[in-house]
mmCIF file of C-alpha atoms in Angstrom:
data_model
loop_
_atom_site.group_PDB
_atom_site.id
_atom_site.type_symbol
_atom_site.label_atom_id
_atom_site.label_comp_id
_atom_site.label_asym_id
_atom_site.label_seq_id
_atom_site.Cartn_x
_atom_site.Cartn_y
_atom_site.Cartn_z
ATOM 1 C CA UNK A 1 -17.519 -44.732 -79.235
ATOM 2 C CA UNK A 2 -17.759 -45.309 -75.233
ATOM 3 C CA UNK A 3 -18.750 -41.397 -75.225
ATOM 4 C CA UNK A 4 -21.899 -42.270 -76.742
ATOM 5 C CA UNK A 5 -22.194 -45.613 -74.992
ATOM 6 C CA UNK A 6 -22.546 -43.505 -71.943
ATOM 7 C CA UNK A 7 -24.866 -40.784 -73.392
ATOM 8 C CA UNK A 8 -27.419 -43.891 -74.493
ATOM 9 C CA UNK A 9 -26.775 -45.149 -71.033
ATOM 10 C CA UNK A 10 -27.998 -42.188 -69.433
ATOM 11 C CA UNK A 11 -31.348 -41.801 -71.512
ATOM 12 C CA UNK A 12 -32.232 -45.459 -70.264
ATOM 13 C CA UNK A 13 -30.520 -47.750 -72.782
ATOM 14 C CA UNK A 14 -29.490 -51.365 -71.480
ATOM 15 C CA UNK A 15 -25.285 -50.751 -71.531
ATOM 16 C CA UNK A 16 -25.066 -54.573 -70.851
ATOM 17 C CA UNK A 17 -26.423 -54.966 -74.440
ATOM 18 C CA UNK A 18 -24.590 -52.720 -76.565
ATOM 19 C CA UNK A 19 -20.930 -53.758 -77.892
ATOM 20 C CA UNK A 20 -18.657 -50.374 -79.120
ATOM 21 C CA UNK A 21 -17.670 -50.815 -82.411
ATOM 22 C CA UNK A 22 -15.756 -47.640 -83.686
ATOM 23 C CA UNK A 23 -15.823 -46.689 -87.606
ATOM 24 C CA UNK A 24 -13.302 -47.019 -89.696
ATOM 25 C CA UNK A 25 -11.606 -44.299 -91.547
ATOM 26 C CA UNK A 26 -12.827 -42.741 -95.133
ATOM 27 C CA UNK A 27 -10.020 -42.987 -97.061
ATOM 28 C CA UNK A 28 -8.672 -46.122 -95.992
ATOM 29 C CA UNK A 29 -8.776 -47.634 -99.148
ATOM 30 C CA UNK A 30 -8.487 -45.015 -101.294
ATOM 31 C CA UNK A 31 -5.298 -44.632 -99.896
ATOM 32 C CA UNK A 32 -4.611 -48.352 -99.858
ATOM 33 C CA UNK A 33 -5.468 -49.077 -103.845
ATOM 34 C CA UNK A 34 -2.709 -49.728 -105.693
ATOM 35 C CA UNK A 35 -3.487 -46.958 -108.046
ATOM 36 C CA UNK A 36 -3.225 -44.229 -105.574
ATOM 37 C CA UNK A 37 -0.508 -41.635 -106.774
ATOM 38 C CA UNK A 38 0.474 -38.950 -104.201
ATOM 39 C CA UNK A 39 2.004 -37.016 -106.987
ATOM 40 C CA UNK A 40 -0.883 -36.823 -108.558
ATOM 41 C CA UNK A 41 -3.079 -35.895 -105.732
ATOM 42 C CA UNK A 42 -0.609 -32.268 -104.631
ATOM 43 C CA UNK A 43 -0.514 -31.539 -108.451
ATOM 44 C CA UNK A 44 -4.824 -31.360 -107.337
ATOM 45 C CA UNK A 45 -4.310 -29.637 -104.158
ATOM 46 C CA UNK A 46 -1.521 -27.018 -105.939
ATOM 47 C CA UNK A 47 -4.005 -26.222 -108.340
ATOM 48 C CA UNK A 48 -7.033 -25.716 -105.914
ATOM 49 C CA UNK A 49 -4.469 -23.516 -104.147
ATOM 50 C CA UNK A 50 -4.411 -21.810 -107.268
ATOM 51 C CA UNK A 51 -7.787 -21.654 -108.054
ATOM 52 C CA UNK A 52 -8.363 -20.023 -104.616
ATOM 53 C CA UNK A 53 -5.676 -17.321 -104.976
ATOM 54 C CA UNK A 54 -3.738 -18.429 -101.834
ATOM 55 C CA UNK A 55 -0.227 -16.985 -102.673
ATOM 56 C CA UNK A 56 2.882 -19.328 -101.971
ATOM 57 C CA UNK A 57 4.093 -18.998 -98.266
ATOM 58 C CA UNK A 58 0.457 -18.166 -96.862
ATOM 59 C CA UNK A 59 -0.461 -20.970 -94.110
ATOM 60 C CA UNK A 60 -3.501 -22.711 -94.524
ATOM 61 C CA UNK A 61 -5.816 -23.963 -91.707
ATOM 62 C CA UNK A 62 -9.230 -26.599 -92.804
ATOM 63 C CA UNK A 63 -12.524 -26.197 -91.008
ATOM 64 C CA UNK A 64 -14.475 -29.373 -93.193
ATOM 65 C CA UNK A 65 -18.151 -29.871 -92.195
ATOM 66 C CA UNK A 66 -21.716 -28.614 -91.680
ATOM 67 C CA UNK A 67 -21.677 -24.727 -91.100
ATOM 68 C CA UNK A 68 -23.840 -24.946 -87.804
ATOM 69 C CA UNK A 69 -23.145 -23.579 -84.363
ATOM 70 C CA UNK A 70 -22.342 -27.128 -82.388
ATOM 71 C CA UNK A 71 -19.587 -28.292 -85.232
ATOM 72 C CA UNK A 72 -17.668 -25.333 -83.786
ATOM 73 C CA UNK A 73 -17.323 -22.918 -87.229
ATOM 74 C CA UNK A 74 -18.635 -19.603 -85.651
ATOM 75 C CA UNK A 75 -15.900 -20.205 -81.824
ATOM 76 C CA UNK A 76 -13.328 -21.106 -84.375
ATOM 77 C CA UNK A 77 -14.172 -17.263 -86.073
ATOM 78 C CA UNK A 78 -14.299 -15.586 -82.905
ATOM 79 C CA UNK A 79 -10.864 -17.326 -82.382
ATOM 80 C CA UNK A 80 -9.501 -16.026 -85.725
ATOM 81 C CA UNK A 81 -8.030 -12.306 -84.929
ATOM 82 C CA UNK A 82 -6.243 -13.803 -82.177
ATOM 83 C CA UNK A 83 -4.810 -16.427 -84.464
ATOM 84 C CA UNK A 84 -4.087 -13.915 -87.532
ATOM 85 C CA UNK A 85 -2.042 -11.109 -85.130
ATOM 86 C CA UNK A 86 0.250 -13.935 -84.094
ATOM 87 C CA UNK A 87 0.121 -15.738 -87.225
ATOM 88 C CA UNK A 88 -0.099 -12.709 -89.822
ATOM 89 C CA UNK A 89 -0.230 -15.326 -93.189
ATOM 90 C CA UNK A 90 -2.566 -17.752 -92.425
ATOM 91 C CA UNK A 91 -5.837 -18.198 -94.320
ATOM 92 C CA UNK A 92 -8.527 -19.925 -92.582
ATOM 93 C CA UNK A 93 -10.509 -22.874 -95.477
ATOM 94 C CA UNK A 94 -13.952 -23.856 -94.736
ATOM 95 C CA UNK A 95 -15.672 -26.538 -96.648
ATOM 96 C CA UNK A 96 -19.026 -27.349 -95.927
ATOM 97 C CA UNK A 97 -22.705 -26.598 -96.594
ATOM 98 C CA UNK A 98 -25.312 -24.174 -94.188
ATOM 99 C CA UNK A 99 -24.755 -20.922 -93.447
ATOM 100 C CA UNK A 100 -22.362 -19.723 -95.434
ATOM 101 C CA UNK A 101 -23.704 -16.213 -95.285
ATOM 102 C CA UNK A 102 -23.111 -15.577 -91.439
ATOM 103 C CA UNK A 103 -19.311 -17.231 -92.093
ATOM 104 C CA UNK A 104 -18.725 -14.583 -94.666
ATOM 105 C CA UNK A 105 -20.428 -11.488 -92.479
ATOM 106 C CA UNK A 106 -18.396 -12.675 -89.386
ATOM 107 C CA UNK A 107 -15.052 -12.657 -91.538
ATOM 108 C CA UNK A 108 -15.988 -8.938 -92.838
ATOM 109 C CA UNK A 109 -16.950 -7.438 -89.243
ATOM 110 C CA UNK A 110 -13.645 -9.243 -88.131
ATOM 111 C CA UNK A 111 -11.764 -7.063 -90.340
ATOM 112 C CA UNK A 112 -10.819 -10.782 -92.258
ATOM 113 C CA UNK A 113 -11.850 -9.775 -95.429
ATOM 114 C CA UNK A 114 -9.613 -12.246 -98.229
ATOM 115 C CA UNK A 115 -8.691 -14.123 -94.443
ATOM 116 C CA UNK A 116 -11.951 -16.479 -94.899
ATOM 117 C CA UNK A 117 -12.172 -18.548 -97.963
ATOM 118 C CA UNK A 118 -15.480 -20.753 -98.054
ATOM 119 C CA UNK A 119 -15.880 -23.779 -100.656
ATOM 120 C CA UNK A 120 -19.552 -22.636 -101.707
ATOM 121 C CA UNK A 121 -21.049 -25.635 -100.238
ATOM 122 C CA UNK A 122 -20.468 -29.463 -100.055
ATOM 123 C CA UNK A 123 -17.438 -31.852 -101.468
ATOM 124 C CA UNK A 124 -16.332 -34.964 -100.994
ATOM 125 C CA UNK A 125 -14.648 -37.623 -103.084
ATOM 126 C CA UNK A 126 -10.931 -37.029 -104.652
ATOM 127 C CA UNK A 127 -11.866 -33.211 -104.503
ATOM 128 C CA UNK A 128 -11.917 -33.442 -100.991
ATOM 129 C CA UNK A 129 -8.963 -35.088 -100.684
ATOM 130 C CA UNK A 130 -7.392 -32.238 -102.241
ATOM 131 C CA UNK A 131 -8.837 -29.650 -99.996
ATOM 132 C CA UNK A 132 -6.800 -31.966 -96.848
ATOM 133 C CA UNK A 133 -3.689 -31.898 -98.785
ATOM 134 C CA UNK A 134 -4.016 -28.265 -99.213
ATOM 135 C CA UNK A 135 -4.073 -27.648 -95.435
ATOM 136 C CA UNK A 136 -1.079 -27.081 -93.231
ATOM 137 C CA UNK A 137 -3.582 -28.443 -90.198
ATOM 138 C CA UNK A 138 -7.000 -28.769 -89.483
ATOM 139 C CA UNK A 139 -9.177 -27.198 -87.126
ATOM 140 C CA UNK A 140 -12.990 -29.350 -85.568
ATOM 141 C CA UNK A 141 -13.627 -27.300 -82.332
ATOM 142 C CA UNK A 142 -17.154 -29.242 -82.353
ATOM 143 C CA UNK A 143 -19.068 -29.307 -78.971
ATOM 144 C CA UNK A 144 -20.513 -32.574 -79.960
ATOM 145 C CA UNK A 145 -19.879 -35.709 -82.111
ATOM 146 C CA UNK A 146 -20.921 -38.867 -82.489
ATOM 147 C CA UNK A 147 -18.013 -40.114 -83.762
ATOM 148 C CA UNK A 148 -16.228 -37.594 -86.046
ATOM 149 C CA UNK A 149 -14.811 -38.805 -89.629
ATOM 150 C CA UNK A 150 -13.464 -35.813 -90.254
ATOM 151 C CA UNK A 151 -10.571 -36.144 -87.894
ATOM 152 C CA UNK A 152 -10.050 -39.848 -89.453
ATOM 153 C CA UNK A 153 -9.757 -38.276 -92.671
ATOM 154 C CA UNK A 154 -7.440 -35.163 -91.954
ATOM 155 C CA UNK A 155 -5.530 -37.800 -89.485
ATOM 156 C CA UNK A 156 -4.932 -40.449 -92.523
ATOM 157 C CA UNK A 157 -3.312 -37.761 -94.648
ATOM 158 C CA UNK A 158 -0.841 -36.905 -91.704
ATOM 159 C CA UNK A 159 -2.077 -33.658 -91.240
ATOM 160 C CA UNK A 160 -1.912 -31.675 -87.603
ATOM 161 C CA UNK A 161 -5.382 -31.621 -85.685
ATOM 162 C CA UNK A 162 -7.236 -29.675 -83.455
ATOM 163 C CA UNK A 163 -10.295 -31.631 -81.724
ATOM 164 C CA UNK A 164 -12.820 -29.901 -79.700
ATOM 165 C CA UNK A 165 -14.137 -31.557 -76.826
ATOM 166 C CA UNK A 166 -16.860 -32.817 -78.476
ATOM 167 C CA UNK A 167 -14.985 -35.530 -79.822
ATOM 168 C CA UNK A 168 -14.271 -38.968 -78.584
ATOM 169 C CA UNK A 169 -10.863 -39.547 -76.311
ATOM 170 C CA UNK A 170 -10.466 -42.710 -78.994
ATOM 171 C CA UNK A 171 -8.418 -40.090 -81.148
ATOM 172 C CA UNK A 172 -6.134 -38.713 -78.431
ATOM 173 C CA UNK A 173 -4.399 -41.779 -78.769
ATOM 174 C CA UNK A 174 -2.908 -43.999 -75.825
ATOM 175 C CA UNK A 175 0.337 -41.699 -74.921
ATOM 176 C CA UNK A 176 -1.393 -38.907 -72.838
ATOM 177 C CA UNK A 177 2.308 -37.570 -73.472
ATOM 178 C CA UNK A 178 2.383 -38.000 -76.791
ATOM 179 C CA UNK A 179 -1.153 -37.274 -78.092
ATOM 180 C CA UNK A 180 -2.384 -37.607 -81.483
ATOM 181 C CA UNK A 181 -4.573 -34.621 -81.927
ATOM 182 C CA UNK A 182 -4.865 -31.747 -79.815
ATOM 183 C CA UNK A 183 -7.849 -31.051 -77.877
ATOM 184 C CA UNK A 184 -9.321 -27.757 -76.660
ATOM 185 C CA UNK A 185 -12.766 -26.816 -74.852
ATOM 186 C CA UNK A 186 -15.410 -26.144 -77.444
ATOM 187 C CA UNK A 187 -16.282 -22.846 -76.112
ATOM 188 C CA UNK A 188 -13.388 -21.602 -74.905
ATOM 189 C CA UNK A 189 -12.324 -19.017 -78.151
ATOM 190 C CA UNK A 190 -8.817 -17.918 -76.893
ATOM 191 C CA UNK A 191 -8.050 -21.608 -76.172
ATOM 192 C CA UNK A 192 -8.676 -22.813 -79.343
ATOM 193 C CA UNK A 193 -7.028 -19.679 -80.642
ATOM 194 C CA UNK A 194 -3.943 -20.729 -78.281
ATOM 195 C CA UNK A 195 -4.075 -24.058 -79.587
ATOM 196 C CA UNK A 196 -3.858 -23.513 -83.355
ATOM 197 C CA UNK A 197 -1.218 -20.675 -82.903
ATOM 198 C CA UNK A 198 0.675 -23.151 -81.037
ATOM 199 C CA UNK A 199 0.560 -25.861 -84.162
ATOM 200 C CA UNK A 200 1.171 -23.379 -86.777
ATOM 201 C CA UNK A 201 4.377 -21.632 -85.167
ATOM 202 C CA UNK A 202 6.065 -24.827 -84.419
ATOM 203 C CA UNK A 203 7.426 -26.887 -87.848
ATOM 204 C CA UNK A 204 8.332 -29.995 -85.182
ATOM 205 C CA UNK A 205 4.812 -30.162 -83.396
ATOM 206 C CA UNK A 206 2.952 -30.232 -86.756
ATOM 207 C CA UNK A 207 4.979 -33.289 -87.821
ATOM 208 C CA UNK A 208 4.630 -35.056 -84.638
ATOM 209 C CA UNK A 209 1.196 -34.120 -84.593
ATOM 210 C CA UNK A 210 0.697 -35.405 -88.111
ATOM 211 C CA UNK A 211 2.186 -38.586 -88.051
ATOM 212 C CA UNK A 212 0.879 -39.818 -84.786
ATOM 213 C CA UNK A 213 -2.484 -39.288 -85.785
ATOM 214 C CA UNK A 214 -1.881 -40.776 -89.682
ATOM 215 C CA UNK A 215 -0.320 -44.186 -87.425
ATOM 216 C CA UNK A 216 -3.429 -44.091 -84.813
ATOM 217 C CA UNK A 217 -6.029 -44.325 -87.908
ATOM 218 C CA UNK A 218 -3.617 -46.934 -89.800
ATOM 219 C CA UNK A 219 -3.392 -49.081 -86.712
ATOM 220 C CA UNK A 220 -6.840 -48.522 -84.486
ATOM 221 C CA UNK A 221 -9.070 -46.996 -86.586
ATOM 222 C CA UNK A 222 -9.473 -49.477 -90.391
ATOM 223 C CA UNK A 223 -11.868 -51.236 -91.650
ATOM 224 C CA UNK A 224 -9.954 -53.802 -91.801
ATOM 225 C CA UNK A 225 -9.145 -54.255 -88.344
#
């Protein structure tokens, strides 16, 4: 990204040398083949919802990746009562490997208990998939990234993100009014609270949300391309 064009820059790497060549997205072809079936794929994420005792109606917000303090897990708990008194059904789902433990005693001293639901460590593949079709948005409030596939791969499936500001501007898109994630400060708890009450009281910003970012990975961000 030209984020970390400019961080190499500043430890002494020759900018005239480097060309920015941005990844493409995971799923791309996945969702490209031929054999993909939707239907198929929320029959998966209906059971999982099942399997994790999420009742019908309950709203469902995805933290996916590594559970360390700069990918943003522990502000996004801090910012969780905040969210939960204005949004009394939501159930926050983290998937991802580290410290699990400290997710599950923040949730507790919270008063969050049944709130938190953790995946017991890593997935990827179609099981993955189903954990983004489960979600009504997602949530990355990471202080730093180098590029960020996770947003490409809640993006592709149209689903509402929040982008701390850690991540590249590539995925804000090129309508400032009309931006394809939502961005909020990394450490700023009541903002990112702010930010995903805003997305999961309003039906209309989560679809706008949702399908500008599933057109910016289609059209900027393939493999292809």
């Amino acid at each position: 990204t030209p984020e970390m064009r400019a961080h190499l820059v500043a430890t002494g790497w020759d900018g005239e040398r480097m060309d920015v060549v941005c990844l493409g997205g995971t799923f791309e072809r996945v969702l490209a083949d031929r054999g993909f079936d939707p239907a198929r794929l929320r029959a998966g994420a209906a059971a999982l919802r099942s399997r994790l005792r999420i009742a019908d109606g309950d709203q469902v917000l995805l933290f996916v990746g590594r559970l360390v303090a700069h990918k943003g897990i522990f502000q996004l708990l801090a910012a969780l009562p905040r969210i939960a008194a204005a949004v009394p059904r939501l159930r926050l789902v983290v998937v991802g490997e580290g410290d699990g433990a400290r997710i599950e005693r923040g949730a507790a001293a919270a008063g969050l208990h049944g709130r938190v639901i953790t995946s017991g460590g890593f997935v990827t593949g179609p099981a993955l998939l189903e954990y983004y079709e489960l979600a009504d948005a997602c949530a990355f409030p990471s202080s730093f990234e180098p590029f960020g596939l996770v947003a490409t791969e809640a993006m592709a499936l149209g689903k509402p993100t929040i982008l701390g500001s850690g991540f590249p501007r590539i995925f804000m898109g090129d309508d400032p009014a009309g931006p394809a994630a939502r961005f909020v400060r990394s450490d700023d708890t009541v903002g990112i609270a702010d930010a995903v009450i805003a997305v999961m009281t309003d039906p209309r910003l989560r679809h706008a949300l949702g399908e500008r970012g599933r057109r910016l990975v289609r059209e900027r961000l393939s493999w292809a391309r």
